[in-house]
Coordinates of C-alpha atoms in Angstrom, one line a residue:
Chain A
M1 CA 10.8 14.4 34.3
T2 CA 14.5 13.3 34.5
E3 CA 15.0 14.1 31.0
L4 CA 13.6 17.7 31.8
A5 CA 15.7 18.3 35.1
L6 CA 18.7 17.2 33.2
I7 CA 17.7 19.7 30.1
L8 CA 18.1 21.9 33.5
V9 CA 21.1 21.4 34.8
A10 CA 23.3 21.2 31.3
T11 CA 22.3 24.5 29.6
V12 CA 22.8 26.1 33.7
L13 CA 26.3 24.9 34.3
V14 CA 27.4 21.8 31.2
N15 CA 26.8 23.5 28.2
N16 CA 26.7 27.0 29.9
F17 CA 26.2 29.8 26.9
V18 CA 28.1 32.8 27.9
L19 CA 31.1 30.3 29.4
T20 CA 31.2 27.5 27.7
Q21 CA 29.4 28.1 23.9
F22 CA 30.0 32.3 23.8
L23 CA 26.5 33.1 23.8
G24 CA 25.4 36.2 24.8
L25 CA 28.8 38.1 25.3
C26 CA 28.2 41.5 24.4
P27 CA 26.0 42.2 27.8
F28 CA 27.6 40.2 29.9
M29 CA 31.2 42.2 29.6
G30 CA 28.4 45.7 28.9
V31 CA 26.5 45.4 32.0
S32 CA 28.5 43.3 34.7
R33 CA 29.6 46.8 36.5
K34 CA 27.3 46.5 39.1
V35 CA 25.3 43.7 40.8
E36 CA 21.7 45.3 40.6
T37 CA 21.8 46.5 37.2
C38 CA 22.5 43.2 36.5
V39 CA 20.1 41.0 38.5
G40 CA 17.7 43.5 36.4
M41 CA 19.5 42.3 33.0
A42 CA 19.3 38.7 34.1
L43 CA 15.6 39.4 34.8
A44 CA 14.3 40.9 31.6
T45 CA 16.8 38.5 29.8
G46 CA 14.7 35.7 31.4
F47 CA 12.0 37.4 30.7
V48 CA 12.8 36.8 26.8
L49 CA 14.6 34.3 26.7
T50 CA 12.2 31.6 28.3
L51 CA 9.2 34.1 26.0
S52 CA 10.8 34.1 22.7
S53 CA 11.8 30.0 22.9
V54 CA 8.6 29.1 23.4
V55 CA 6.9 31.4 21.0
S56 CA 9.4 30.7 18.5
Y57 CA 8.9 26.5 19.0
L58 CA 5.2 27.4 18.4
V59 CA 6.1 29.7 15.2
N60 CA 8.6 26.3 14.3
T61 CA 5.5 24.0 14.5
W62 CA 2.2 25.7 13.4
V63 CA 3.8 27.4 11.2
L64 CA 6.9 27.3 9.2
A65 CA 6.2 23.1 9.6
P66 CA 2.3 22.8 8.0
L67 CA 3.9 25.3 5.6
G68 CA 7.2 23.7 4.6
I69 CA 8.9 27.2 5.4
E70 CA 11.4 25.8 7.6
Y71 CA 14.1 27.3 5.7
L72 CA 12.3 31.4 6.9
R73 CA 13.2 29.7 9.8
T74 CA 16.1 32.4 10.8
I75 CA 14.3 35.8 9.8
A76 CA 11.0 34.6 11.3
F77 CA 12.5 33.5 14.6
I78 CA 14.2 37.4 14.4
L79 CA 10.8 38.9 13.9
V80 CA 9.9 36.5 17.2
I81 CA 12.6 38.2 19.4
A82 CA 12.7 41.7 18.8
A83 CA 8.2 41.4 19.1
V84 CA 8.6 39.9 22.8
V85 CA 11.4 42.5 23.2
Q86 CA 9.2 45.5 22.6
F87 CA 6.3 43.3 24.6
T88 CA 9.5 43.1 28.0
E89 CA 10.0 46.7 27.4
M90 CA 6.8 48.1 27.3
V91 CA 6.1 45.2 30.6
V92 CA 9.8 46.5 32.3
R93 CA 8.3 50.2 31.3
Y94 CA 5.0 49.7 33.3
T95 CA 5.8 48.1 36.6
S96 CA 9.2 49.4 37.4
P97 CA 10.2 52.7 35.9
L98 CA 13.5 52.5 37.5
L99 CA 14.6 50.1 36.2
H100 CA 13.3 50.9 32.7
R101 CA 16.2 53.6 33.3
V102 CA 18.6 51.7 34.9
L103 CA 18.7 49.3 32.4
G104 CA 18.9 51.8 29.6
I105 CA 19.3 50.9 26.0
F106 CA 20.5 47.4 27.5
L107 CA 16.6 46.3 27.4
P108 CA 16.4 47.1 23.4
L109 CA 19.8 45.9 22.8
I110 CA 18.5 42.0 23.9
T111 CA 17.0 42.1 20.4
T112 CA 20.7 41.0 19.1
N113 CA 21.6 38.8 22.1
C114 CA 22.6 36.1 20.0
A115 CA 22.0 34.1 22.9
V116 CA 18.4 34.7 22.4
L117 CA 18.6 33.1 18.9
G118 CA 21.0 30.5 19.6
V119 CA 18.9 28.9 22.0
A120 CA 15.5 29.3 19.9
L121 CA 17.7 27.6 16.8
L122 CA 19.0 24.9 19.3
N123 CA 15.6 24.1 20.4
V124 CA 14.6 23.4 16.3
Q125 CA 18.2 21.8 15.4
Q126 CA 17.6 19.4 18.9
Q127 CA 14.5 18.8 18.1
H128 CA 13.0 19.1 21.8
S129 CA 9.6 19.1 22.5
F130 CA 7.3 21.6 23.8
A131 CA 8.5 21.5 28.0
A132 CA 11.6 20.9 26.6
S133 CA 11.6 24.2 25.1
A134 CA 10.9 26.2 27.3
L135 CA 13.0 24.6 30.0
Y136 CA 15.8 25.4 27.1
G137 CA 14.9 28.6 27.6
F138 CA 14.3 29.5 30.9
G139 CA 17.8 26.7 31.9
A140 CA 19.9 29.2 29.6
A141 CA 18.4 32.2 31.2
A142 CA 19.3 30.7 34.7
G143 CA 22.8 30.3 33.4
F144 CA 23.3 33.7 31.2
G145 CA 21.8 35.2 34.9
L146 CA 23.9 33.3 37.4
V147 CA 27.3 33.6 34.9
L148 CA 26.0 37.4 35.0
I149 CA 25.6 38.5 38.4
L150 CA 28.8 36.2 40.2
F151 CA 31.2 38.3 36.7
A152 CA 29.4 41.2 38.1
G153 CA 30.8 40.4 42.3
L154 CA 34.0 40.0 40.8
R155 CA 34.5 43.1 38.6
E156 CA 33.4 45.5 42.3
R157 CA 35.9 43.5 43.8
L158 CA 38.5 44.0 41.2
A159 CA 37.3 48.1 40.7
V160 CA 38.8 48.6 44.1
A161 CA 41.9 46.3 43.6
D162 CA 45.2 47.0 43.0
V163 CA 45.6 46.3 39.7
P164 CA 48.9 46.5 37.8
V165 CA 48.5 49.4 35.2
P166 CA 48.7 47.3 32.0
F167 CA 45.8 45.3 32.5
Q168 CA 43.8 47.4 33.9
G169 CA 39.4 47.6 32.5
A170 CA 38.7 45.5 29.6
A171 CA 41.6 43.1 29.9
I172 CA 41.6 42.7 33.6
A173 CA 37.8 41.9 33.2
L174 CA 38.3 39.6 29.9
I175 CA 41.6 38.0 32.1
T176 CA 38.7 37.5 34.6
A177 CA 35.8 35.6 32.5
G178 CA 38.6 34.3 30.5
I179 CA 39.7 32.3 34.0
M180 CA 35.3 32.2 35.1
S181 CA 35.0 29.7 31.8
L182 CA 37.7 27.3 32.9
A183 CA 36.1 26.9 35.8
F184 CA 33.2 26.5 34.1
M185 CA 35.0 24.1 32.3
G186 CA 35.3 21.7 35.5
F187 CA 31.3 20.4 34.9
T188 CA 31.9 18.8 31.6
G189 CA 31.5 15.1 31.8
L190 CA 27.9 16.2 35.0
V191 CA 25.8 15.5 32.8
R192 CA 25.8 13.8 29.1
L193 CA 22.7 14.8 27.3
Chain B
M1 CA 7.0 27.4 -12.3
D2 CA 3.4 27.0 -10.7
G3 CA 5.0 25.6 -8.4
M4 CA 7.9 28.0 -7.3
L5 CA 4.9 31.0 -7.4
T6 CA 2.9 28.9 -4.7
A7 CA 5.4 28.4 -2.9
M8 CA 6.6 32.1 -2.8
A9 CA 3.5 33.3 -2.2
T10 CA 2.4 31.3 0.8
A11 CA 5.6 31.9 1.8
I12 CA 5.7 35.7 2.0
L13 CA 1.8 35.9 3.2
A14 CA 2.9 33.3 6.5
I15 CA 5.5 36.2 7.2
G16 CA 3.4 39.2 6.2
L17 CA 0.8 37.6 8.2
L18 CA 3.2 36.6 11.2
A19 CA 4.9 39.7 11.2
A20 CA 1.2 42.0 11.4
L21 CA -0.5 39.5 14.0
F22 CA 2.7 40.5 16.5
G23 CA 2.2 44.6 15.0
L24 CA -1.8 44.3 16.8
L25 CA -0.8 42.4 19.6
L26 CA 2.3 45.4 20.3
G27 CA 0.2 47.7 20.1
Y28 CA -2.6 46.4 22.2
A29 CA 0.7 45.9 24.3
A30 CA 1.4 49.3 24.2
V31 CA -2.1 50.6 24.6
R32 CA -3.0 48.7 28.1
L33 CA 0.9 48.3 29.3
R34 CA 1.0 52.9 28.9
P35 CA 2.8 53.6 32.1
A36 CA 1.5 55.5 34.5
S37 CA 3.5 58.3 34.9
D38 CA 1.7 62.3 33.4
P39 CA 4.3 63.2 30.2
V40 CA 2.7 66.5 31.1
V41 CA 4.8 66.1 34.8
D42 CA 7.9 65.1 33.3
H43 CA 8.0 68.2 30.7
I44 CA 7.3 70.2 33.4
D45 CA 9.9 68.6 34.8
S46 CA 12.8 69.1 32.8
L47 CA 11.8 73.0 32.9
L48 CA 12.8 73.0 36.3
P49 CA 16.6 73.6 37.4
Q50 CA 16.8 70.6 39.2
T51 CA 18.7 71.6 42.6
Q52 CA 15.7 69.9 44.7
C53 CA 16.2 73.0 47.3
A54 CA 12.2 72.7 48.3
Q55 CA 11.7 76.0 48.3
C56 CA 9.1 75.7 46.8
G57 CA 7.1 74.1 49.7
Y58 CA 7.4 70.1 47.6
P59 CA 10.3 67.9 48.7
G60 CA 11.6 68.4 45.2
C61 CA 11.4 69.5 41.7
R62 CA 9.5 66.5 40.0
P63 CA 7.1 67.2 43.2
Y64 CA 6.6 70.7 42.4
A65 CA 6.0 69.1 39.1
E66 CA 3.6 67.1 39.6
A67 CA 1.7 70.1 41.7
I68 CA 1.0 72.4 39.2
A69 CA 0.4 69.6 36.9
S70 CA -2.9 68.7 38.9
G71 CA -3.3 72.4 39.5
E72 CA -2.5 72.7 43.0
A73 CA 0.6 75.1 42.9
D74 CA 1.0 77.9 40.8
I75 CA 4.0 78.0 38.6
N76 CA 6.1 81.0 40.6
Q77 CA 7.0 79.3 43.5
C78 CA 10.4 78.2 42.6
P79 CA 13.2 81.1 43.3
P80 CA 16.7 79.3 41.6
G81 CA 14.8 79.4 38.8
G82 CA 13.8 82.8 38.6
D83 CA 11.4 84.5 35.8
N84 CA 13.4 81.9 33.4
T85 CA 12.0 79.4 34.6
I86 CA 8.5 81.3 35.0
R87 CA 8.4 82.2 31.4
A88 CA 8.7 78.7 30.1
L89 CA 6.6 77.2 32.1
A90 CA 4.2 79.9 31.1
D91 CA 4.7 79.1 27.7
L92 CA 4.3 75.1 28.0
L93 CA 1.1 75.5 30.3
D94 CA -0.3 78.2 28.1
R95 CA -0.9 80.5 31.5
E96 CA 0.1 84.1 32.2
P97 CA 3.4 85.1 33.5
Q98 CA 3.9 86.7 36.8
P99 CA 6.8 87.8 39.1
L100 CA 8.0 85.6 40.9
N101 CA 5.7 84.8 44.4
T102 CA 9.1 86.3 46.9
A103 CA 7.0 84.6 49.9
Y104 CA 8.6 81.6 48.9
G105 CA 12.4 83.3 48.3
E106 CA 13.9 85.7 46.1
A107 CA 16.6 85.3 42.3
K108 CA 19.2 85.5 42.6
E109 CA 21.4 87.8 41.0
Q110 CA 24.9 86.4 40.9
A111 CA 25.1 82.8 42.3
T112 CA 25.8 82.2 45.6
V113 CA 26.8 78.9 47.6
V114 CA 27.3 78.4 52.4
R115 CA 30.6 78.7 53.8
I116 CA 30.7 77.1 57.2
D117 CA 33.3 79.2 59.7
E118 CA 35.0 76.5 60.7
D119 CA 36.4 77.5 63.7
R120 CA 33.1 78.0 65.1
C121 CA 31.4 74.8 64.3
I122 CA 30.3 73.0 66.5
G123 CA 29.4 69.4 65.1
C124 CA 25.7 69.2 65.8
T125 CA 25.3 67.7 62.4
L126 CA 21.5 69.6 61.9
C127 CA 22.9 71.6 58.3
I128 CA 23.6 67.8 57.2
Q129 CA 20.0 66.9 58.0
A130 CA 18.8 70.2 56.1
C131 CA 21.1 70.1 52.9
P132 CA 18.6 68.2 50.2
V133 CA 21.9 67.3 48.3
D134 CA 23.9 66.0 50.7
A135 CA 26.9 68.7 49.5
I136 CA 28.2 69.1 53.6
I137 CA 29.9 66.8 54.6
G138 CA 31.1 65.9 58.4
A139 CA 30.1 63.6 61.6
Q140 CA 28.7 64.3 64.9
R141 CA 31.0 66.9 67.0
Q142 CA 33.8 66.5 64.2
M143 CA 34.0 70.2 61.7
H144 CA 31.9 70.2 59.0
T145 CA 32.2 72.0 56.0
V146 CA 30.2 71.8 52.2
I147 CA 31.8 70.8 48.7
E148 CA 31.0 73.8 47.0
D149 CA 30.8 72.0 43.4
L150 CA 28.2 70.3 45.0
C151 CA 25.9 73.2 46.6
T152 CA 23.1 74.9 44.4
G153 CA 22.5 78.3 47.3
C154 CA 19.8 77.0 48.4
D155 CA 20.6 78.5 51.9
L156 CA 18.4 75.6 53.0
C157 CA 21.1 75.1 55.8
I158 CA 21.9 78.6 57.4
D159 CA 18.2 78.6 59.4
P160 CA 19.2 75.2 61.7
C161 CA 22.7 76.2 62.8
P162 CA 22.6 76.7 65.9
V163 CA 25.5 78.8 66.0
D164 CA 25.2 80.7 62.6
C165 CA 28.1 79.6 61.5
I166 CA 27.0 79.4 57.9
H167 CA 26.4 82.2 55.9
R168 CA 26.5 82.6 51.8
V169 CA 29.0 83.8 50.0
T170 CA 28.4 84.6 46.4
V171 CA 30.6 82.9 43.9
P172 CA 32.9 84.9 42.3
T173 CA 32.3 84.5 37.8
T174 CA 35.7 83.0 36.2
T175 CA 36.6 82.1 32.8
R176 CA 35.1 78.3 34.3
N177 CA 31.9 79.2 35.2
W178 CA 31.5 82.1 32.8
R179 CA 28.1 81.8 30.3
W180 CA 26.5 83.4 28.1
P181 CA 23.9 85.7 29.1
Q182 CA 20.2 84.4 28.1
P183 CA 19.0 86.6 25.2
E184 CA 16.5 89.4 26.7
N185 CA 13.3 89.3 25.5
T186 CA 12.2 91.1 22.9
P187 CA 8.3 92.0 22.8
D188 CA 7.8 90.7 19.7
H189 CA 9.1 87.7 21.0
A190 CA 7.0 87.6 24.5
A191 CA 3.9 88.6 22.6

């Protein structure tokens, strides 16, 4: 039980996927202009991450390992992720057409979010159990959502701030991301897995 | 040699089956989770002028599109769209084109916007509430004005004004807003 709690804290804060492992940077920079869209994106990514890490664990344990074709892991996981993203898009379009319109192209682009594939592969590499895999995926998504929303809040304020001309736009966003990453380094040593 | 072939066959079969399984699941989900919105409504909505002027008697273009799709409203109630919209709707829904129902307003030959006579405005905010596109700015007991770029010319603000200080002005054709005229419908094209 403590191990599972540790996984959660470790993925959300200590080994945050965006700020310390530098995975999933494209949506982090791309959709972080408004807090509202960020919440939607964080929820959609959370759904995809948790589901895909569970399904990829099942595929790895029940299909790839017994047949001895673990070398096809990457391609099998990409297949799983693509299917899960498609499924998520259908669910979002069915439950909330408005959110579907707001997220637009970023929803199918979760497929290419490297954090999703990264979590699936790290699960195998670190030999997580089923529950640990699910929690690892969920924790990665929670960490991703947390920094995405924090970053969007910062960028909303930056939009009205008096930024010097050479730093305007992407430059100040990247600098902000760097400082956030520095801040998250402060969590190192909080938990050791 | 034989072992290698079996290994390859297993790999191809396993991945193929996995892909087929996901395909089946997605196909089933696509049927079950079909969005509730009617594609016909989307088509009709895309033909309407999106002025949201509510002259058709519905709160906006989409509600009017829904009413047309359910057979509740006729296709000739959109004054801003005029004959072109009616013809496009008739084409889409395979109905006879009919002249615009003048009970809902007249089609305009030229684009108009409204202008507020600012000396006479008493700041009652009634026109702000009537404006469907939020093109009027002002506050209680402050002078109001119309943002002409946003005004769709629906004239809905003219009636509520208690001091009749809103009038219609035609937009002069300039090089910035001139457009090629729509092609005339030739008889064989209409058939």
